[in-house]
């Protein structure tokens, strides 16, 4: 982190009434939680896997003639 970024974060931490270290750990935790939510949403949005050869064969075998 550059000096300018560090100063900016220090001002934000002071405004929130926290120390810089506590502020940075809080931001890191929030970012990690956000990534987890995004990963869960991407995983849920993935299309279902097509049935394989044997799955299709079993499906066909169970259909009436």
Short mmCIF file of N, CA, C and O in Angstrom, two decimals:
data_model
loop_
_atom_site.label_atom_id
_atom_site.label_comp_id
_atom_site.label_asym_id
_atom_site.label_seq_id
_atom_site.Cartn_x
_atom_site.Cartn_y
_atom_site.Cartn_z
N UNK A 1 0.85 -1.17 0.00
CA UNK A 1 0.00 0.00 0.00
C UNK A 1 0.90 1.23 0.00
O UNK A 1 1.86 1.32 0.76
N UNK A 2 0.57 2.18 -0.86
CA UNK A 2 1.39 3.39 -0.93
C UNK A 2 1.07 4.30 0.25
O UNK A 2 0.10 4.09 0.98
N UNK A 3 1.90 5.31 0.42
CA UNK A 3 1.71 6.25 1.54
C UNK A 3 0.39 7.00 1.41
O UNK A 3 -0.28 7.26 2.40
N UNK A 4 0.05 7.37 0.18
CA UNK A 4 -1.21 8.08 -0.03
C UNK A 4 -2.42 7.23 0.34
O UNK A 4 -3.36 7.70 0.98
N UNK A 5 -2.39 5.95 -0.07
CA UNK A 5 -3.48 5.04 0.26
C UNK A 5 -3.56 4.83 1.78
O UNK A 5 -4.64 4.78 2.35
N UNK A 6 -2.38 4.71 2.38
CA UNK A 6 -2.34 4.49 3.82
C UNK A 6 -2.92 5.70 4.57
O UNK A 6 -3.68 5.55 5.53
N UNK A 7 -2.60 6.89 4.11
CA UNK A 7 -3.12 8.10 4.73
C UNK A 7 -4.64 8.18 4.56
O UNK A 7 -5.36 8.55 5.50
N UNK A 8 -5.11 7.85 3.38
CA UNK A 8 -6.55 7.87 3.11
C UNK A 8 -7.29 6.90 4.03
O UNK A 8 -8.31 7.25 4.64
N UNK A 9 -6.76 5.69 4.16
CA UNK A 9 -7.38 4.69 5.02
C UNK A 9 -7.30 5.11 6.49
O UNK A 9 -8.21 4.84 7.27
N UNK A 10 -6.22 5.77 6.87
CA UNK A 10 -6.09 6.26 8.25
C UNK A 10 -7.16 7.30 8.55
O UNK A 10 -7.76 7.30 9.63
N UNK A 11 -7.45 8.17 7.60
CA UNK A 11 -8.51 9.18 7.78
C UNK A 11 -9.87 8.51 7.92
O UNK A 11 -10.68 8.90 8.76
N UNK A 12 -10.12 7.52 7.08
CA UNK A 12 -11.40 6.81 7.15
C UNK A 12 -11.54 6.07 8.48
O UNK A 12 -12.61 6.03 9.06
N UNK A 13 -10.44 5.47 8.94
CA UNK A 13 -10.46 4.76 10.22
C UNK A 13 -10.73 5.72 11.37
O UNK A 13 -11.52 5.43 12.27
N UNK A 14 -10.09 6.88 11.32
CA UNK A 14 -10.29 7.88 12.37
C UNK A 14 -11.74 8.37 12.37
O UNK A 14 -12.34 8.57 13.44
N UNK A 15 -12.31 8.53 11.21
CA UNK A 15 -13.69 8.98 11.09
C UNK A 15 -14.64 7.93 11.67
O UNK A 15 -15.66 8.26 12.27
N UNK A 16 -14.30 6.66 11.51
CA UNK A 16 -15.12 5.57 12.04
C UNK A 16 -14.82 5.30 13.51
O UNK A 16 -15.50 4.50 14.14
N UNK A 17 -13.79 5.95 14.05
CA UNK A 17 -13.44 5.78 15.46
C UNK A 17 -12.67 4.50 15.73
O UNK A 17 -12.82 3.90 16.79
N UNK A 18 -11.86 4.06 14.77
CA UNK A 18 -11.08 2.82 14.93
C UNK A 18 -9.60 3.11 14.67
O UNK A 18 -9.26 4.14 14.10
N UNK A 19 -8.78 2.14 15.07
CA UNK A 19 -7.37 2.24 14.72
C UNK A 19 -7.21 1.77 13.27
O UNK A 19 -8.08 1.09 12.73
N UNK A 20 -6.09 2.11 12.66
CA UNK A 20 -5.86 1.74 11.28
C UNK A 20 -5.82 0.21 11.11
O UNK A 20 -6.40 -0.33 10.16
N UNK A 21 -5.17 -0.48 12.04
CA UNK A 21 -5.06 -1.93 11.95
C UNK A 21 -6.44 -2.59 12.04
O UNK A 21 -6.77 -3.50 11.27
N UNK A 22 -7.25 -2.13 12.97
CA UNK A 22 -8.58 -2.68 13.15
C UNK A 22 -9.43 -2.40 11.89
O UNK A 22 -10.19 -3.25 11.44
N UNK A 23 -9.29 -1.21 11.35
CA UNK A 23 -10.02 -0.83 10.13
C UNK A 23 -9.64 -1.73 8.96
O UNK A 23 -10.50 -2.19 8.22
N UNK A 24 -8.34 -1.98 8.81
CA UNK A 24 -7.88 -2.80 7.69
C UNK A 24 -8.35 -4.26 7.84
O UNK A 24 -8.73 -4.89 6.85
N UNK A 25 -8.34 -4.79 9.07
CA UNK A 25 -8.83 -6.16 9.26
C UNK A 25 -10.33 -6.24 8.98
O UNK A 25 -10.80 -7.22 8.39
N UNK A 26 -11.06 -5.21 9.36
CA UNK A 26 -12.50 -5.17 9.09
C UNK A 26 -12.76 -5.14 7.59
O UNK A 26 -13.62 -5.87 7.08
N UNK A 27 -11.99 -4.31 6.86
CA UNK A 27 -12.15 -4.23 5.41
C UNK A 27 -11.80 -5.56 4.75
O UNK A 27 -12.48 -5.99 3.82
N UNK A 28 -10.76 -6.23 5.24
CA UNK A 28 -10.35 -7.51 4.68
C UNK A 28 -11.43 -8.57 4.90
O UNK A 28 -11.74 -9.35 4.01
N UNK A 29 -12.02 -8.58 6.09
CA UNK A 29 -13.09 -9.52 6.40
C UNK A 29 -14.31 -9.29 5.50
O UNK A 29 -14.91 -10.22 5.00
N UNK A 30 -14.66 -8.02 5.32
CA UNK A 30 -15.80 -7.68 4.46
C UNK A 30 -15.55 -8.10 3.02
O UNK A 30 -16.44 -8.62 2.35
N UNK A 31 -14.34 -7.88 2.54
CA UNK A 31 -14.00 -8.26 1.17
C UNK A 31 -14.05 -9.77 1.00
O UNK A 31 -14.54 -10.28 -0.02
N UNK A 32 -13.58 -10.49 2.00
CA UNK A 32 -13.60 -11.96 1.95
C UNK A 32 -15.03 -12.48 1.95
O UNK A 32 -15.37 -13.41 1.21
N UNK A 33 -15.89 -11.88 2.77
CA UNK A 33 -17.30 -12.29 2.82
C UNK A 33 -17.98 -12.00 1.49
O UNK A 33 -18.79 -12.80 1.00
N UNK A 34 -17.64 -10.87 0.88
CA UNK A 34 -18.21 -10.50 -0.41
C UNK A 34 -17.79 -11.50 -1.49
O UNK A 34 -18.60 -11.89 -2.34
N UNK A 35 -16.52 -11.92 -1.45
CA UNK A 35 -16.04 -12.91 -2.41
C UNK A 35 -16.76 -14.24 -2.23
O UNK A 35 -17.10 -14.91 -3.21
N UNK A 36 -16.99 -14.62 -0.99
CA UNK A 36 -17.68 -15.89 -0.72
C UNK A 36 -19.11 -15.85 -1.25
O UNK A 36 -19.58 -16.83 -1.84
N UNK A 37 -19.78 -14.73 -1.07
CA UNK A 37 -21.15 -14.60 -1.57
C UNK A 37 -21.16 -14.64 -3.10
O UNK A 37 -22.00 -15.30 -3.70
N UNK A 38 -20.20 -13.97 -3.72
CA UNK A 38 -20.12 -13.97 -5.18
C UNK A 38 -19.81 -15.37 -5.71
O UNK A 38 -20.38 -15.79 -6.72
N UNK A 39 -18.94 -16.09 -5.02
CA UNK A 39 -18.60 -17.45 -5.46
C UNK A 39 -19.81 -18.38 -5.31
O UNK A 39 -20.06 -19.22 -6.17
N UNK A 40 -20.55 -18.21 -4.23
CA UNK A 40 -21.74 -19.03 -4.02
C UNK A 40 -22.78 -18.74 -5.09
O UNK A 40 -23.44 -19.66 -5.59
N UNK A 41 -22.94 -17.47 -5.45
CA UNK A 41 -23.91 -17.10 -6.48
C UNK A 41 -23.49 -17.64 -7.84
O UNK A 41 -24.32 -18.11 -8.61
N UNK A 42 -22.21 -17.60 -8.13
CA UNK A 42 -21.72 -18.12 -9.41
C UNK A 42 -21.87 -19.63 -9.46
O UNK A 42 -22.19 -20.19 -10.51
N UNK A 43 -21.66 -20.29 -8.33
CA UNK A 43 -21.79 -21.74 -8.28
C UNK A 43 -23.26 -22.15 -8.47
O UNK A 43 -23.55 -23.13 -9.15
N UNK A 44 -24.17 -21.39 -7.87
CA UNK A 44 -25.59 -21.70 -7.98
C UNK A 44 -26.11 -21.42 -9.39
O UNK A 44 -27.05 -22.05 -9.85
N UNK A 45 -25.50 -20.45 -10.07
CA UNK A 45 -25.95 -20.06 -11.40
C UNK A 45 -25.42 -20.98 -12.49
O UNK A 45 -25.85 -20.89 -13.63
N UNK A 46 -24.50 -21.88 -12.15
CA UNK A 46 -23.93 -22.77 -13.15
C UNK A 46 -25.01 -23.72 -13.67
O UNK A 46 -25.80 -24.25 -12.89
N UNK A 47 -25.06 -23.92 -14.98
CA UNK A 47 -26.09 -24.80 -15.52
C UNK A 47 -25.85 -26.25 -15.09
O UNK A 47 -24.72 -26.65 -14.86
N UNK A 48 -26.92 -27.03 -14.97
CA UNK A 48 -26.74 -28.41 -14.56
C UNK A 48 -25.98 -29.20 -15.61
O UNK A 48 -26.07 -28.92 -16.80
N UNK A 49 -25.25 -30.18 -15.14
CA UNK A 49 -24.42 -30.99 -16.03
C UNK A 49 -25.30 -31.93 -16.84
O UNK A 49 -26.25 -32.51 -16.33
N UNK A 50 -24.98 -32.06 -18.13
CA UNK A 50 -25.72 -32.99 -18.99
C UNK A 50 -25.45 -34.42 -18.54
O UNK A 50 -24.35 -34.74 -18.10
N UNK A 51 -26.47 -35.29 -18.67
CA UNK A 51 -26.23 -36.69 -18.29
C UNK A 51 -25.23 -37.34 -19.23
O UNK A 51 -25.18 -37.03 -20.42
N UNK A 52 -24.45 -38.23 -18.69
CA UNK A 52 -23.45 -38.93 -19.48
C UNK A 52 -24.07 -40.02 -20.33
O UNK A 52 -25.30 -40.16 -20.43
N UNK A 53 -23.23 -40.82 -20.94
CA UNK A 53 -23.67 -41.87 -21.84
C UNK A 53 -24.60 -42.85 -21.13
O UNK A 53 -25.69 -43.16 -21.60
N UNK A 54 -24.18 -43.36 -19.97
CA UNK A 54 -24.98 -44.35 -19.26
C UNK A 54 -26.26 -43.73 -18.69
O UNK A 54 -27.30 -44.39 -18.64
N UNK A 55 -26.19 -42.49 -18.28
CA UNK A 55 -27.39 -41.81 -17.79
C UNK A 55 -28.44 -41.68 -18.88
O UNK A 55 -29.63 -41.91 -18.65
N UNK A 56 -28.00 -41.30 -20.08
CA UNK A 56 -28.94 -41.20 -21.21
C UNK A 56 -29.48 -42.58 -21.57
O UNK A 56 -30.66 -42.72 -21.90
N UNK A 57 -28.64 -43.59 -21.51
CA UNK A 57 -29.06 -44.97 -21.82
C UNK A 57 -30.14 -45.43 -20.83
O UNK A 57 -31.15 -46.01 -21.24
N UNK A 58 -29.94 -45.15 -19.54
CA UNK A 58 -30.93 -45.54 -18.54
C UNK A 58 -32.23 -44.78 -18.73
O UNK A 58 -33.31 -45.33 -18.55
N UNK A 59 -32.15 -43.50 -19.07
CA UNK A 59 -33.34 -42.71 -19.33
C UNK A 59 -34.15 -43.31 -20.47
O UNK A 59 -35.37 -43.43 -20.39
N UNK A 60 -33.47 -43.66 -21.53
CA UNK A 60 -34.13 -44.25 -22.70
C UNK A 60 -34.75 -45.59 -22.34
O UNK A 60 -35.83 -45.94 -22.83
N UNK A 61 -34.08 -46.38 -21.50
CA UNK A 61 -34.57 -47.70 -21.14
C UNK A 61 -35.84 -47.60 -20.29
O UNK A 61 -36.67 -48.50 -20.33
N UNK A 62 -36.02 -46.52 -19.57
CA UNK A 62 -37.18 -46.38 -18.70
C UNK A 62 -38.38 -45.78 -19.43
O UNK A 62 -39.49 -45.79 -18.89
N UNK A 63 -38.19 -45.25 -20.62
CA UNK A 63 -39.31 -44.68 -21.38
C UNK A 63 -40.18 -45.80 -21.94
O UNK A 63 -39.69 -46.84 -22.35
N UNK A 64 -41.50 -45.58 -21.98
CA UNK A 64 -42.37 -46.60 -22.57
C UNK A 64 -42.17 -46.67 -24.08
O UNK A 64 -41.78 -45.69 -24.72
N UNK A 65 -42.47 -47.80 -24.65
CA UNK A 65 -42.32 -47.98 -26.10
C UNK A 65 -43.37 -47.27 -26.88
O UNK A 65 -44.41 -47.02 -26.66
#
